[in-house]
Coordinates of C-alpha atoms in Angstrom, one line a residue:
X12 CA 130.7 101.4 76.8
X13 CA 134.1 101.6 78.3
X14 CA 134.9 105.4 79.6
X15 CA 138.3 106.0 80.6
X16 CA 139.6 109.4 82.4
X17 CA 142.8 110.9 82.9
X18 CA 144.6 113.8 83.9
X19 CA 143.5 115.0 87.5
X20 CA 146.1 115.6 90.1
X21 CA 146.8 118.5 92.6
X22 CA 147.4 122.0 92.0
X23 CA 148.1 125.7 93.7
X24 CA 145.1 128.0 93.5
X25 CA 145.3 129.4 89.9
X26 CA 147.0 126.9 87.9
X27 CA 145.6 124.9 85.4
X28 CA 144.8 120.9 84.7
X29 CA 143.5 119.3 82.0
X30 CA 141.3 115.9 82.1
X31 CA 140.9 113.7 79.4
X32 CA 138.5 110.6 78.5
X33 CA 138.1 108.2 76.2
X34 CA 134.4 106.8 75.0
X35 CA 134.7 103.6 73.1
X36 CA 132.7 105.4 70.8
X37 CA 130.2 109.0 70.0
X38 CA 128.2 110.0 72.8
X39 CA 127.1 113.3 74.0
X40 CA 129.9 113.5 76.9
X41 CA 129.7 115.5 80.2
X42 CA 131.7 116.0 83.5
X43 CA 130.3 116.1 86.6
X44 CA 132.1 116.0 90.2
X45 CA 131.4 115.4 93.5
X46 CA 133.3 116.8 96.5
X47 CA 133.6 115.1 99.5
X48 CA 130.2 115.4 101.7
X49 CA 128.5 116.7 98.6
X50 CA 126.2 115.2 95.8
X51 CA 127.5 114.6 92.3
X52 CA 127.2 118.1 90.6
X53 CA 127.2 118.8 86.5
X54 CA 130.2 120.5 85.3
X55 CA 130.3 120.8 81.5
X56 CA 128.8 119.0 78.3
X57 CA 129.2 118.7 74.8
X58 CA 127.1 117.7 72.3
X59 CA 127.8 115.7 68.9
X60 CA 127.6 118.8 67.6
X61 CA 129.7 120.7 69.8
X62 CA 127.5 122.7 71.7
X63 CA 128.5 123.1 74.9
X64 CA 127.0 123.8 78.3
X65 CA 128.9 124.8 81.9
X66 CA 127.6 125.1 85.2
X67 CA 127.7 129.2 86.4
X68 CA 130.7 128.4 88.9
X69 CA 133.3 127.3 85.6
X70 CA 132.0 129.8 83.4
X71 CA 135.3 131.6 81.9
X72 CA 137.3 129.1 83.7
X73 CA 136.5 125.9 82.0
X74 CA 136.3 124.7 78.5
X75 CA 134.9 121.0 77.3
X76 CA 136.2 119.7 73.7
X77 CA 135.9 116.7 72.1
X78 CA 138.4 114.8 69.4
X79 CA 136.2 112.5 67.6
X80 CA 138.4 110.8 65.5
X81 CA 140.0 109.9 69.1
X82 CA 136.3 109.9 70.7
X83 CA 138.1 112.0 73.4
X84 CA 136.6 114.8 75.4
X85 CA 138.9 116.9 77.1
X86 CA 138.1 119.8 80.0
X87 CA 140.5 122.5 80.6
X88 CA 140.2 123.9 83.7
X89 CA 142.2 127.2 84.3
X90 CA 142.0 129.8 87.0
X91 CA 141.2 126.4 89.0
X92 CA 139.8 127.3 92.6
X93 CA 140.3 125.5 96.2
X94 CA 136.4 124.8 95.7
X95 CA 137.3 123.1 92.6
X96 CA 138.6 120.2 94.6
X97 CA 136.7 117.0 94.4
X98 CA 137.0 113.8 92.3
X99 CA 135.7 114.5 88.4
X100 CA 133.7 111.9 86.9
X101 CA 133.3 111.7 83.1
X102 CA 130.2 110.4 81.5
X103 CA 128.0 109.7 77.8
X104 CA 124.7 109.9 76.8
X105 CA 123.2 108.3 73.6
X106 CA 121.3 111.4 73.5
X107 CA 120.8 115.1 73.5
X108 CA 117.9 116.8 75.4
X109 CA 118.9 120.4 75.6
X110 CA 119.6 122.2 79.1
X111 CA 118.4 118.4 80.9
X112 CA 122.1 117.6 80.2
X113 CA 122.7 119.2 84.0
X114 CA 121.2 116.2 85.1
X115 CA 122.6 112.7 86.1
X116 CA 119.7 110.5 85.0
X117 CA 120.1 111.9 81.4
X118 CA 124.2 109.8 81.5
X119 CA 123.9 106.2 80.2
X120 CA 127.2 105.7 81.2
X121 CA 129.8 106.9 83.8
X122 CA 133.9 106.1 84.0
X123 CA 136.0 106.0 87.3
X124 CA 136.5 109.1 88.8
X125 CA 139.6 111.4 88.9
X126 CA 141.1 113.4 92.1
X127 CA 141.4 117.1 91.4
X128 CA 143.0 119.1 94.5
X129 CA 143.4 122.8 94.3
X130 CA 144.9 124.2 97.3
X131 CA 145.3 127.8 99.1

């Protein structure tokens, strides 16, 4: 499974990016993103479904969606926050287990990683 991400870059505190990837084909998809110094942390997942999931900090900030006819996930981030910054890993999972999603081990596979900068 090829995973493919797109869209970080660097921003003022309050603006707004959007990150994209591509699964070559339907997984349960999640973001995650480590900052430098810190461990990998769980951001956001979706479900085949479409259920979705955040961690508390993105709450009302950040929305996951998905595109499966272009088995692309997508997470807006808005209000974006200097502790926002780090590098935002994409990721799939053949399967669903309910709030375990937060976890790394649950991923099958992971894409390259994306800079997002938000400064002061």
């Amino acid at each position: 499974v090829q995973l493919q991400a797109y869209g970080g870059g660097s921003v003022q505190a309050g603006g707004s990016l959007r990150l994209s990837c591509t699964a070559s084909g339907e997984y349960v998809m999640g973001w995650f993103r480590q900052a430098p110094g810190k461990e990998r942390d769980f951001v956001a997942v979706i479900g085949r479904s479409g259920v979705t999931c955040y961690t508390d900090s993105v709450k009302g900030r950040f929305t996951i969606s998905r595109d499966d006819a272009k088995t692309t996930v997508y997470l807006q981030m808005n209000t974006l926050k200097p502790e926002d910054t780090a590098v935002y890993y994409c990721a799939a999972a053949r399967f669903w287990t309910g709030q375990s999603m937060g976890e790394n081990v649950k991923y099958d596979y992971w894409g390259q990683g994306t800079q997002v900068t938000v400064s002061s």
